[in-house]
Coordinates of N, CA and C in Angstrom, one line a residue:
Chain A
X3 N 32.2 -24.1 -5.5 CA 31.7 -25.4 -5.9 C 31.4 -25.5 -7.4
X4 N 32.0 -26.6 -8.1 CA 31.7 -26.6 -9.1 C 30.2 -26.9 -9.8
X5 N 30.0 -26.1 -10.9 CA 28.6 -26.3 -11.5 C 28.6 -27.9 -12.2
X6 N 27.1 -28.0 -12.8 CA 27.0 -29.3 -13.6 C 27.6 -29.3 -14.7
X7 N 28.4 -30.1 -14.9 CA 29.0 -30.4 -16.5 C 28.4 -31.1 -17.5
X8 N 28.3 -31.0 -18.6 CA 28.0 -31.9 -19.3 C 29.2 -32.1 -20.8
X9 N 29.2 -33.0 -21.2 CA 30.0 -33.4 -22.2 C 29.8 -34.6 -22.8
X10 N 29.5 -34.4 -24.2 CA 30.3 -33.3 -25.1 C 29.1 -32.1 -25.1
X11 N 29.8 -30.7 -25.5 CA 29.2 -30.1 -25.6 C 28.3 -30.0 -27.2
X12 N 28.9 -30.2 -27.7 CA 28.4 -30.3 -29.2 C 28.8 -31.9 -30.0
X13 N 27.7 -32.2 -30.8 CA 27.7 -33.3 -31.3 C 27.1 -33.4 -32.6
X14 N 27.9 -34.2 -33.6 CA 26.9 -34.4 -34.8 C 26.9 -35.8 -35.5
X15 N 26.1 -35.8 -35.6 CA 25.6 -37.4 -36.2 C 24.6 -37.6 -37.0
X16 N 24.8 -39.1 -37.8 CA 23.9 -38.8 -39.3 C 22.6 -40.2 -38.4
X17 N 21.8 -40.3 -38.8 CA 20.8 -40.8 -39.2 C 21.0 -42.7 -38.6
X18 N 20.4 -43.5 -37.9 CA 20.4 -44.6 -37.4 C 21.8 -44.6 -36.6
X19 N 22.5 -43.7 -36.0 CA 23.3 -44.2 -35.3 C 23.0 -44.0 -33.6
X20 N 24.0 -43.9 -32.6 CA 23.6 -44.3 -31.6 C 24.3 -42.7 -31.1
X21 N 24.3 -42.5 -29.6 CA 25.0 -41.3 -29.3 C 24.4 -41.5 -27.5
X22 N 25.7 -41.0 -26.8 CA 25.8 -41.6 -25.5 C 26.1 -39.9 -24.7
X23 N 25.5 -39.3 -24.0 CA 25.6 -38.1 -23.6 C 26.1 -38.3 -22.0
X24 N 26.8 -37.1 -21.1 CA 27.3 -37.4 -20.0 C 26.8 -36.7 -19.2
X25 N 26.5 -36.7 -18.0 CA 26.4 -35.4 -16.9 C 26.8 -35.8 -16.0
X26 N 27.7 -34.5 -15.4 CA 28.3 -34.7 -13.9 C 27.8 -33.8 -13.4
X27 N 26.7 -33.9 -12.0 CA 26.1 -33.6 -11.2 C 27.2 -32.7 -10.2
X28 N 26.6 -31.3 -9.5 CA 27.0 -30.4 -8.9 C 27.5 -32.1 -7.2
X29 N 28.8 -31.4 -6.4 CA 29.6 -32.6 -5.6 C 28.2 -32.4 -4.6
X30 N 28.1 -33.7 -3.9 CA 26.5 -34.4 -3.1 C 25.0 -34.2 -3.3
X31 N 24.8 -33.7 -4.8 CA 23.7 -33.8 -4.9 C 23.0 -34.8 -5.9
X32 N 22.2 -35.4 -5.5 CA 21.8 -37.2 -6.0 C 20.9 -37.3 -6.7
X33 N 20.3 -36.4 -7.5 CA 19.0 -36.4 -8.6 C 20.3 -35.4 -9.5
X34 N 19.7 -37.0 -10.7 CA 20.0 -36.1 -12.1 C 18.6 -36.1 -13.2
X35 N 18.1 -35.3 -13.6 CA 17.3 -35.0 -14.6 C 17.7 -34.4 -16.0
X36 N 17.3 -35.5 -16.8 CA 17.4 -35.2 -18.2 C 16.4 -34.5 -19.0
X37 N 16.4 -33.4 -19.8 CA 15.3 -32.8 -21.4 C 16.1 -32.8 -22.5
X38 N 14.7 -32.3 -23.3 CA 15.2 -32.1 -24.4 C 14.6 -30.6 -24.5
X39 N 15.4 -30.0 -25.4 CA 14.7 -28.8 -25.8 C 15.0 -28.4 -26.8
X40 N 13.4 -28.3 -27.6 CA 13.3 -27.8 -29.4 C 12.9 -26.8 -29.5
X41 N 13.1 -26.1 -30.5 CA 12.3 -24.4 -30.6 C 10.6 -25.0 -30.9
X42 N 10.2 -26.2 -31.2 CA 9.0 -26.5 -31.4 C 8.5 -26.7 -30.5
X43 N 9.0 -27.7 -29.6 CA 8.3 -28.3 -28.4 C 8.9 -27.8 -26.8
X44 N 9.8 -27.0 -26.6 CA 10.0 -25.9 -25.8 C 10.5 -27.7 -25.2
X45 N 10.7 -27.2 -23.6 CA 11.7 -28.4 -22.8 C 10.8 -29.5 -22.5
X46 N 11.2 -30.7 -22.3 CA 10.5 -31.9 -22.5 C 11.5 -32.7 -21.7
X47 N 10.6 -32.9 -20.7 CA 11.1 -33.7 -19.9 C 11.4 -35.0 -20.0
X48 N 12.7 -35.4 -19.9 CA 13.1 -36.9 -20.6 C 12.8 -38.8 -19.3
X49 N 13.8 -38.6 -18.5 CA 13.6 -39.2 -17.3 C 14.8 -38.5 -16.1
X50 N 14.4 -38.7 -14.8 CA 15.1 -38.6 -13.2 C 15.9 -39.6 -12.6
X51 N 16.7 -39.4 -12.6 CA 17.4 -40.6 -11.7 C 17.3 -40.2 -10.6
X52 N 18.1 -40.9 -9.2 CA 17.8 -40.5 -7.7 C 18.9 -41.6 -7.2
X53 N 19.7 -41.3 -6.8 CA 20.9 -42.5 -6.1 C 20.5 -44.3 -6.8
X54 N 20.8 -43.9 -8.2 CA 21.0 -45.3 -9.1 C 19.8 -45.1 -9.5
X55 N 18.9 -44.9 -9.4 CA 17.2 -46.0 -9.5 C 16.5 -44.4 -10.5
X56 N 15.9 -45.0 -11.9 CA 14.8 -44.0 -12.6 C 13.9 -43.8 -12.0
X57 N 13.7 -42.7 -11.3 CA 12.1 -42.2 -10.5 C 10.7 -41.6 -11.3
X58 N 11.5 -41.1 -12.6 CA 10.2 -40.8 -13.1 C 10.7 -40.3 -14.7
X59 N 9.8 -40.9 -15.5 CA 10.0 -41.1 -16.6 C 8.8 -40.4 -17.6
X60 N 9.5 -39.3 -19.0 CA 8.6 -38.5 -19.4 C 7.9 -39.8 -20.6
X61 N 7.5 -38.8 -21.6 CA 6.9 -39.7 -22.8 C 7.7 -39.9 -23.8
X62 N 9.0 -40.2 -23.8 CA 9.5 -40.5 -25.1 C 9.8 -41.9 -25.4
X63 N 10.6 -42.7 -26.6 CA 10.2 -43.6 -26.7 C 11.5 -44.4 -26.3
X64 N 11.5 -45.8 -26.3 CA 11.7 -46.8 -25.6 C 13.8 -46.6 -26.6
X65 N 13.7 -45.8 -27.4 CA 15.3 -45.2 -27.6 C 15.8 -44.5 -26.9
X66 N 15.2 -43.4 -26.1 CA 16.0 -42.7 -25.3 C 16.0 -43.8 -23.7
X67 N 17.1 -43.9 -23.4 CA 17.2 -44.2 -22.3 C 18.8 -43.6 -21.5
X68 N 18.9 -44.2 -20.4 CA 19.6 -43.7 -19.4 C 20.1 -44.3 -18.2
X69 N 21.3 -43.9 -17.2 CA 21.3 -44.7 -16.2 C 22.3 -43.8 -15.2
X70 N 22.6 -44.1 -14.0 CA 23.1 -43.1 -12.9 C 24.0 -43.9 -12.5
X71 N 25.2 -43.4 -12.0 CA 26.4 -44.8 -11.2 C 26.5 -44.3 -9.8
X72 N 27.1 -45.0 -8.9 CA 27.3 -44.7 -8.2 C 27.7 -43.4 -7.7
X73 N 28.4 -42.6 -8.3 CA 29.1 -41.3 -7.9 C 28.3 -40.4 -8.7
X74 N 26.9 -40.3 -8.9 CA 25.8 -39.3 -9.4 C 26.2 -39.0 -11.0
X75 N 26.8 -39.1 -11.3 CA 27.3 -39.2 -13.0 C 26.4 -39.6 -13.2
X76 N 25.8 -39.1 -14.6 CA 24.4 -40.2 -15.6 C 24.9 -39.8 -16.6
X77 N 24.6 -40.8 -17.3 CA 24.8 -41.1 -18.9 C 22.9 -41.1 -19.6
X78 N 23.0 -40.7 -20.6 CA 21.5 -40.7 -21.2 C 22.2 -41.4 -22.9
X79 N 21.0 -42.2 -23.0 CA 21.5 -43.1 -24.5 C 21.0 -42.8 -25.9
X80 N 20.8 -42.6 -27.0 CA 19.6 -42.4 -27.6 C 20.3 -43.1 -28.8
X81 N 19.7 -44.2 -29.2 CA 19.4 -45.5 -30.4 C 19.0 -45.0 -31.3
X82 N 19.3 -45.6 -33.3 CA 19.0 -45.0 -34.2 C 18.2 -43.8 -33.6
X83 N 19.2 -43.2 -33.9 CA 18.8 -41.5 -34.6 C 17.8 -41.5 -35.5
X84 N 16.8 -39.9 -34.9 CA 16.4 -39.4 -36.0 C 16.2 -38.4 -36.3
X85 N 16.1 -37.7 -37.2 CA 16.5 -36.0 -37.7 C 15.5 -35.7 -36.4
X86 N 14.5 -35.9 -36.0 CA 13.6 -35.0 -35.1 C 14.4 -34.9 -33.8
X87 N 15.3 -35.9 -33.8 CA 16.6 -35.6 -32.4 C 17.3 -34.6 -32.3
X88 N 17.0 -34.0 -33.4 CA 18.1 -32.8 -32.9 C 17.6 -31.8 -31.8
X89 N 18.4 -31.2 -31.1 CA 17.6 -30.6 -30.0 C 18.9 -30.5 -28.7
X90 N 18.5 -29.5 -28.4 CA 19.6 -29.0 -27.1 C 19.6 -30.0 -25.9
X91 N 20.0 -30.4 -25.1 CA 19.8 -31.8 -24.2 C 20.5 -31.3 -23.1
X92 N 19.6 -31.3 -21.9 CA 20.0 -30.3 -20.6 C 20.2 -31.0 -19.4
X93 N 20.8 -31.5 -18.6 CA 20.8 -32.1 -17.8 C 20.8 -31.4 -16.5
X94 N 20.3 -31.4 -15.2 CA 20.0 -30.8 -13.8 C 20.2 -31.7 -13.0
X95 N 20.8 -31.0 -11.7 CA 21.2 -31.9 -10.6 C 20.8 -30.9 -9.5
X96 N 20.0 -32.0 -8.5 CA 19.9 -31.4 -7.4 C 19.6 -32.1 -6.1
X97 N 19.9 -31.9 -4.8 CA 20.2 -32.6 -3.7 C 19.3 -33.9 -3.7
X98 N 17.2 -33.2 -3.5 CA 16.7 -34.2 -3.1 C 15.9 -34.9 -4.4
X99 N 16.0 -33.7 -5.7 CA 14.8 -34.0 -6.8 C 13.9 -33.3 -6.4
X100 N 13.2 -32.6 -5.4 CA 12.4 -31.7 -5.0 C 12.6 -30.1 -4.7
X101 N 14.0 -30.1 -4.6 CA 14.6 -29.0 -4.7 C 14.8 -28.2 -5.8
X102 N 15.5 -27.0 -5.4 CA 16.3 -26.0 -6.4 C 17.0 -27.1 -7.8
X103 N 16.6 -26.8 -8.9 CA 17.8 -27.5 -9.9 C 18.4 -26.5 -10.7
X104 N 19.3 -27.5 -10.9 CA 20.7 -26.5 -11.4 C 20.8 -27.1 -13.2
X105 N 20.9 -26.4 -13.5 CA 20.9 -27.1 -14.7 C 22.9 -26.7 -15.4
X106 N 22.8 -27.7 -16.5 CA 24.4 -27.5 -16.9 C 24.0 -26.6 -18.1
X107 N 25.2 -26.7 -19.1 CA 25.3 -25.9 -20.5 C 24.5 -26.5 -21.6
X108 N 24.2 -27.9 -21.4 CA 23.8 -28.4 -22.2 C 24.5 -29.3 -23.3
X109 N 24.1 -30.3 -24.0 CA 24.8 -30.9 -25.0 C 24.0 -30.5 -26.2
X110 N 24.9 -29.8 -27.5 CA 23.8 -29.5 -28.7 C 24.0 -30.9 -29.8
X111 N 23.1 -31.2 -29.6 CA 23.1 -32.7 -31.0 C 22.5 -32.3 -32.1
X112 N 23.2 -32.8 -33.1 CA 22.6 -32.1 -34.6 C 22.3 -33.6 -35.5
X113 N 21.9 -34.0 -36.2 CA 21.6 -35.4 -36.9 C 21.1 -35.0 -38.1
X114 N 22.1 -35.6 -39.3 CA 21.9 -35.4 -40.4 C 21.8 -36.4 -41.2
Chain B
X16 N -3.2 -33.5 -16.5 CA -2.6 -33.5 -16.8 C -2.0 -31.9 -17.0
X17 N -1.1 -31.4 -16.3 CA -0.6 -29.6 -15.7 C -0.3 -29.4 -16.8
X18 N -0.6 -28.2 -17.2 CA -0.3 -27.4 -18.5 C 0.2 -26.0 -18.0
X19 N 1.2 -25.5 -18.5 CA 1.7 -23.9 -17.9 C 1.9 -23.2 -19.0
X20 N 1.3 -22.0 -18.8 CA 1.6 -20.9 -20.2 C 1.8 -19.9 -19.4
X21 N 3.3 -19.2 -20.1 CA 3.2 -18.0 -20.2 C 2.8 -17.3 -21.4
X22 N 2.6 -16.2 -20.9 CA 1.6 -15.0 -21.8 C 2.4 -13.4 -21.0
X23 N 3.5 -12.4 -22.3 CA 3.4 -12.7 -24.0 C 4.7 -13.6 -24.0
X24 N 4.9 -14.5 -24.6 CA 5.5 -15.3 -25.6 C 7.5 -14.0 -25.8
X25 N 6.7 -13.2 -25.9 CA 8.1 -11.8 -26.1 C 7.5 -10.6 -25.6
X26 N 8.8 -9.7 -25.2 CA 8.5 -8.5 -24.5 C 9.6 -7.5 -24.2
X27 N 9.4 -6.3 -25.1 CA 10.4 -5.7 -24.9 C 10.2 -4.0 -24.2
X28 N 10.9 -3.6 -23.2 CA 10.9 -2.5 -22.3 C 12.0 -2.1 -22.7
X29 N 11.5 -0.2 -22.0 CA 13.6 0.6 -22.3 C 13.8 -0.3 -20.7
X30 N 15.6 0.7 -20.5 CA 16.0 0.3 -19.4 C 15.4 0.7 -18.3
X31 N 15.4 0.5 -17.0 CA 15.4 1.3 -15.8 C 13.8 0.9 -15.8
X32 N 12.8 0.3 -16.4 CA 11.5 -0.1 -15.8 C 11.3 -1.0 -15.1
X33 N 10.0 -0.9 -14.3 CA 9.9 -2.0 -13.5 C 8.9 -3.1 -14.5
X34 N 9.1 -4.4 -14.4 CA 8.5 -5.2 -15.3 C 7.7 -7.0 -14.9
X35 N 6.4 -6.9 -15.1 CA 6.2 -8.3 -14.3 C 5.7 -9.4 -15.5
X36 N 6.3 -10.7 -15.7 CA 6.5 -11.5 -16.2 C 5.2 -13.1 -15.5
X37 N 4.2 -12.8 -16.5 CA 3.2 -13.8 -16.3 C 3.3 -15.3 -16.0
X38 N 3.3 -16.3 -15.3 CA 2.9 -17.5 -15.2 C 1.8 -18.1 -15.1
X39 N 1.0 -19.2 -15.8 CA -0.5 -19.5 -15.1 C -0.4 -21.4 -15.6
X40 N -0.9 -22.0 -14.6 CA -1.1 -23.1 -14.7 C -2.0 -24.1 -14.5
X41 N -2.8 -25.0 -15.1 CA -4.3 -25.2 -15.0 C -4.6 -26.1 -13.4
X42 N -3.4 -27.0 -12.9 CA -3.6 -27.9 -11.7 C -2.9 -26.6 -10.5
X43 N -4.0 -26.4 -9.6 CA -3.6 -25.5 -8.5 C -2.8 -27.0 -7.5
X44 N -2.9 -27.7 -7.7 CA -2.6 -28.8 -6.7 C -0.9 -29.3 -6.8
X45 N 0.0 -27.7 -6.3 CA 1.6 -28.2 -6.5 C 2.5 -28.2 -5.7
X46 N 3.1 -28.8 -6.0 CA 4.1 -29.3 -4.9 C 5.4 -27.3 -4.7
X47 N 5.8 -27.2 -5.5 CA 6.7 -25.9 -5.7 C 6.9 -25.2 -7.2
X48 N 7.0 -24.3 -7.1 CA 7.4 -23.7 -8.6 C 8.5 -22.9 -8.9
X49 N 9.5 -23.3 -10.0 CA 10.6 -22.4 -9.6 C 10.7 -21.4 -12.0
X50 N 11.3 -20.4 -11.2 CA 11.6 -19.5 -12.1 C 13.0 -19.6 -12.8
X51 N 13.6 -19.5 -13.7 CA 14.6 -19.8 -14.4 C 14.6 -18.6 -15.4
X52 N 16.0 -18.5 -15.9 CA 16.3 -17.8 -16.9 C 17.1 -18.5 -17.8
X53 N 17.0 -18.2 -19.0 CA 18.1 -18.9 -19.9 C 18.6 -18.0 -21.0
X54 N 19.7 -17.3 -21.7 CA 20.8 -17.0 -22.5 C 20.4 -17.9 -23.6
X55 N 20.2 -17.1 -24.9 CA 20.7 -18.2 -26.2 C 21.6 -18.9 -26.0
X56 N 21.4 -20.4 -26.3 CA 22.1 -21.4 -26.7 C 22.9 -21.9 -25.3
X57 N 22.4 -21.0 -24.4 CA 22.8 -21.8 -22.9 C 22.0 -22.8 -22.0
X58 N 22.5 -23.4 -20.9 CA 21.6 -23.5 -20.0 C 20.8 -23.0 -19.1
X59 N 20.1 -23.7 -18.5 CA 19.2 -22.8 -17.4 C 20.0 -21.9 -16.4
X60 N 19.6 -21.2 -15.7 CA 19.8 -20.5 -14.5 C 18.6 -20.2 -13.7
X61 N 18.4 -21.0 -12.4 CA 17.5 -20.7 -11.5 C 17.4 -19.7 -10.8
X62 N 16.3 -18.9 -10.7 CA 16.4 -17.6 -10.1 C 15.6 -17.9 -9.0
X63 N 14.3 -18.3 -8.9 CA 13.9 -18.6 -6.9 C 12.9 -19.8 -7.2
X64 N 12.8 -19.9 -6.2 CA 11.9 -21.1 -5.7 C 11.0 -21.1 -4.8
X65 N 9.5 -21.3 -5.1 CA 8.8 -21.3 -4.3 C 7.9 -22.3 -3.7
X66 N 8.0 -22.5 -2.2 CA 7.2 -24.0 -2.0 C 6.1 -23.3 -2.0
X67 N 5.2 -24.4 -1.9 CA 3.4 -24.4 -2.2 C 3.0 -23.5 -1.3
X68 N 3.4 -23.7 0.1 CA 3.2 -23.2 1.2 C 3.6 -21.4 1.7
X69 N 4.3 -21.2 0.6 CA 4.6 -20.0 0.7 C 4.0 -18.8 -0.6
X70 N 4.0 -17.6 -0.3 CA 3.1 -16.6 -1.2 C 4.2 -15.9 -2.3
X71 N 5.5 -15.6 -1.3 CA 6.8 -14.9 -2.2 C 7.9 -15.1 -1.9
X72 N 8.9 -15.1 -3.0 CA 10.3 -15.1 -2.5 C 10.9 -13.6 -3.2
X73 N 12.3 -13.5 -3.1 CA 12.7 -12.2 -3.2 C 14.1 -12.8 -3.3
X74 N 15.3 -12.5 -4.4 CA 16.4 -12.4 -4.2 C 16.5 -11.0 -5.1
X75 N 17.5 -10.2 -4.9 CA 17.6 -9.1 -5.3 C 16.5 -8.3 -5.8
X76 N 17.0 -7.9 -6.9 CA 15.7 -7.2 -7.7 C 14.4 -8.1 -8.4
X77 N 14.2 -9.0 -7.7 CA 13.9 -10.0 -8.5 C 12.7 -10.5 -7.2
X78 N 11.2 -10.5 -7.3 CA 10.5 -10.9 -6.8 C 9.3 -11.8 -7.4
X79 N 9.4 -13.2 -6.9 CA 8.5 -14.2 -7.3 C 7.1 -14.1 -6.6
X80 N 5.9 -14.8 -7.0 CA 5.0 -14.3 -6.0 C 3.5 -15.8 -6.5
X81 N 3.1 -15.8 -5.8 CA 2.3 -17.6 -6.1 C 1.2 -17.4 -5.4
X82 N 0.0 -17.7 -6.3 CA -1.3 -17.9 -6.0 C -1.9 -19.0 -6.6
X83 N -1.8 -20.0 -5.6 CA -2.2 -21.5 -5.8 C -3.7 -21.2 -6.5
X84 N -4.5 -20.3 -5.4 CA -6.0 -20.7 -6.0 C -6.3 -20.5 -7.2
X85 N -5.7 -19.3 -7.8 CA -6.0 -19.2 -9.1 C -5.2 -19.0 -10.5
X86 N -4.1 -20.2 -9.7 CA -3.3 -21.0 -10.3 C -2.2 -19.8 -11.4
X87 N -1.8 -18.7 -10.3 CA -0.9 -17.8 -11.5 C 0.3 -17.5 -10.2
X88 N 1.3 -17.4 -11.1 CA 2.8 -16.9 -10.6 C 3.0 -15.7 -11.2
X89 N 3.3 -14.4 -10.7 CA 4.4 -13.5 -11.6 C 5.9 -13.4 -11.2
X90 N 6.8 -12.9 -12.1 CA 8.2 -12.7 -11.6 C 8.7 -11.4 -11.7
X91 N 8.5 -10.7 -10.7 CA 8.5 -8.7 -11.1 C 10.4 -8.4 -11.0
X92 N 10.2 -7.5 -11.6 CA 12.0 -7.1 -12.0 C 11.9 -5.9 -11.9
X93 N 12.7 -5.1 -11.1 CA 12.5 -3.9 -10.5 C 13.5 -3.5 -11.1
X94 N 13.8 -2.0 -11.9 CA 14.8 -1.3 -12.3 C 15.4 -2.5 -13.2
X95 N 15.0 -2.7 -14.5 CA 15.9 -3.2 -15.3 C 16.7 -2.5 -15.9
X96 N 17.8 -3.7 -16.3 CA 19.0 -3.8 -17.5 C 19.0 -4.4 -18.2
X97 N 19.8 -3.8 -19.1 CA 20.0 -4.5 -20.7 C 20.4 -6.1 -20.1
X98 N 21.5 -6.5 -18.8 CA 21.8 -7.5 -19.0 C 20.6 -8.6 -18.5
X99 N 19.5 -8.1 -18.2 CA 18.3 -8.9 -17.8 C 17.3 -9.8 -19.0
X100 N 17.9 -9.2 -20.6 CA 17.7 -9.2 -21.3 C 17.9 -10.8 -21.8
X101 N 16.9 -12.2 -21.5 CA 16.8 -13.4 -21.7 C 15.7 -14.1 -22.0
X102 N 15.1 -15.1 -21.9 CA 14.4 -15.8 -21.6 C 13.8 -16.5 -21.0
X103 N 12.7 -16.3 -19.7 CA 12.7 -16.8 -18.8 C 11.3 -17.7 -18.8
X104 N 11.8 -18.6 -17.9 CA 10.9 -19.6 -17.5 C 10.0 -19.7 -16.8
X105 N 9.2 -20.4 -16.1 CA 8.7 -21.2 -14.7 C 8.4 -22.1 -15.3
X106 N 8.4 -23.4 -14.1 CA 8.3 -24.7 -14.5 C 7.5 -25.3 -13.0
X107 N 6.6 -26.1 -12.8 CA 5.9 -26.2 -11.7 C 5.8 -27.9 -11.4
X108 N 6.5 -28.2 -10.3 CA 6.5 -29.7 -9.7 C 4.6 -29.9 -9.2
X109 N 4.5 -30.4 -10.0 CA 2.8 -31.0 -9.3 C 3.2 -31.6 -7.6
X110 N 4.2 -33.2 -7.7 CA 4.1 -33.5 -6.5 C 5.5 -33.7 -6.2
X111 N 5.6 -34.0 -4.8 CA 7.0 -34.2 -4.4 C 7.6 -35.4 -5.1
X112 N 7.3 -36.1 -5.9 CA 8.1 -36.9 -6.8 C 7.5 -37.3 -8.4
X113 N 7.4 -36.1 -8.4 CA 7.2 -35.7 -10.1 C 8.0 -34.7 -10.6
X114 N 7.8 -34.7 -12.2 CA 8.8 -34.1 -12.8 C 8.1 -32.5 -13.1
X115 N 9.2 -32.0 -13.2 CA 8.5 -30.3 -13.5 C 8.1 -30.3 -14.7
X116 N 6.7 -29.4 -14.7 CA 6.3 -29.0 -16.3 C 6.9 -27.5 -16.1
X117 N 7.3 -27.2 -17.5 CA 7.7 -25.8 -17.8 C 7.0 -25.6 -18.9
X118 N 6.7 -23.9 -18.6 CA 6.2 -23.2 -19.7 C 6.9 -22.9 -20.7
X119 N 6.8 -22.3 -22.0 CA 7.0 -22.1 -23.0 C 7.8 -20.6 -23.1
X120 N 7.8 -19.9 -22.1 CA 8.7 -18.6 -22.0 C 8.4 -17.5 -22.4
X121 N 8.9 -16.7 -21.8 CA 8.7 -15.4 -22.2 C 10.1 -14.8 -22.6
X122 N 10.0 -14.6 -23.8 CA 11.4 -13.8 -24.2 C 11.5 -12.2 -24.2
X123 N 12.3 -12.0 -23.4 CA 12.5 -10.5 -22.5 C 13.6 -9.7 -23.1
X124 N 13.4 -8.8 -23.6 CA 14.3 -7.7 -24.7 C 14.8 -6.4 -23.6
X125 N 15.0 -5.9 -22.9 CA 15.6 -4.9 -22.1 C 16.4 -3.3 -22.8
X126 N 15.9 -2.5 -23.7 CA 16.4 -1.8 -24.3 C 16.7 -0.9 -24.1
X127 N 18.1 -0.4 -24.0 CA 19.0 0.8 -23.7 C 18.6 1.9 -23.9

């Protein structure tokens, strides 16, 4: 069975731009969860999706956002950039959201 | 509002020791807690999971162990290797539809 993907794996971008990240969820399991993770602030939970719908949402601000399609895929969005964005970006998939999660390789964002 | 620390932060053994890796978290009131490892510059890897309801799990050399009342986890590693040599996690679901908090890690050195 294939693991969680994400793509791109690496990414670089300067300052007020936009940047659109991917995850493809391990085949029938329907929670995707998004972090961030900085050597400052260790992993930080971003928001969950669950068959379409955000179930639970961390503290960040009204730029990061996100959304799930039909076939468990989620996209996470993040609006003017800013240097404190940089940070590893992990996405996890798992059957119920209460279960085991799997996490992928990660996407590394860099913003200059 | 759950807070989890592990304690040391880093930790380095020769090979072939047996080794137990600290968890502690201030809300004893959780839904499950699961242990993770992660590789520089990778993603996560889940190593077990424990529901509330239960005291230990066990996959190979690898034994998790949960004490709600006084809110601590360890993760003992029996006969290490160099390739055990990462950084590992725990991260603790308060409720069945909440998001996991994770600790801050313990970075684990395994020396030949």
């Amino acid at each position: 069975k294939a693991g969680v993907t994400q793509t791109p794996r690496y990414l670089i971008k300067t300052r007020g731009q936009q940047v659109t990240l991917s995850c493809s969820p391990i085949s029938g399991h329907r929670s995707v969860s998004w972090y961030q993770q900085t050597p400052g602030q260790g992993l930080q939970f971003l928001f969950e999706y669950f068959s379409e719908t955000q179930r639970n949402k961390g503290n960040f601000p009204g730029r990061f956002s996100g959304r799930q399609f039909s076939n468990s895929r989620s996209e996470m969005n993040v609006s003017t950039l800013e240097l404190g964005d940089s940070a590893l970006y992990l996405c996890a998939s798992s059957y119920q959201g209460t279960d085991t999660q799997y996490f992928g390789p990660g996407t590394r964002l860099t913003v200059l | 509002k759950q807070e989890v620390t592990q304690i040391p932060a880093a930790l380095s053994v020769p090979e072939g020791e047996n080794l137990v890796l600290n968890c502690s978290f201030t809300d004893s009131a959780i839904y499950n807690l699961q242990w993770f490892r992660q590789d520089p510059g990778k993603g996560l890897t889940s190593l077990l999971l424990i529901q509330s309801s239960q005291r230990e799990q066990t996959s190979g050399r690898l034994n998790a162990s949960l004490d709600k009342s006084s809110g601590r986890s360890t993760l003992y590693i029996a006969a290490s290797q160099p390739g055990d040599s990462a950084t590992y996690l725990c991260a603790v679901r308060r409720g069945g539809n909440e998001k996991l908090t994770f600790g801050t890690g313990t970075r684990l050195t395994i020396i030949p």
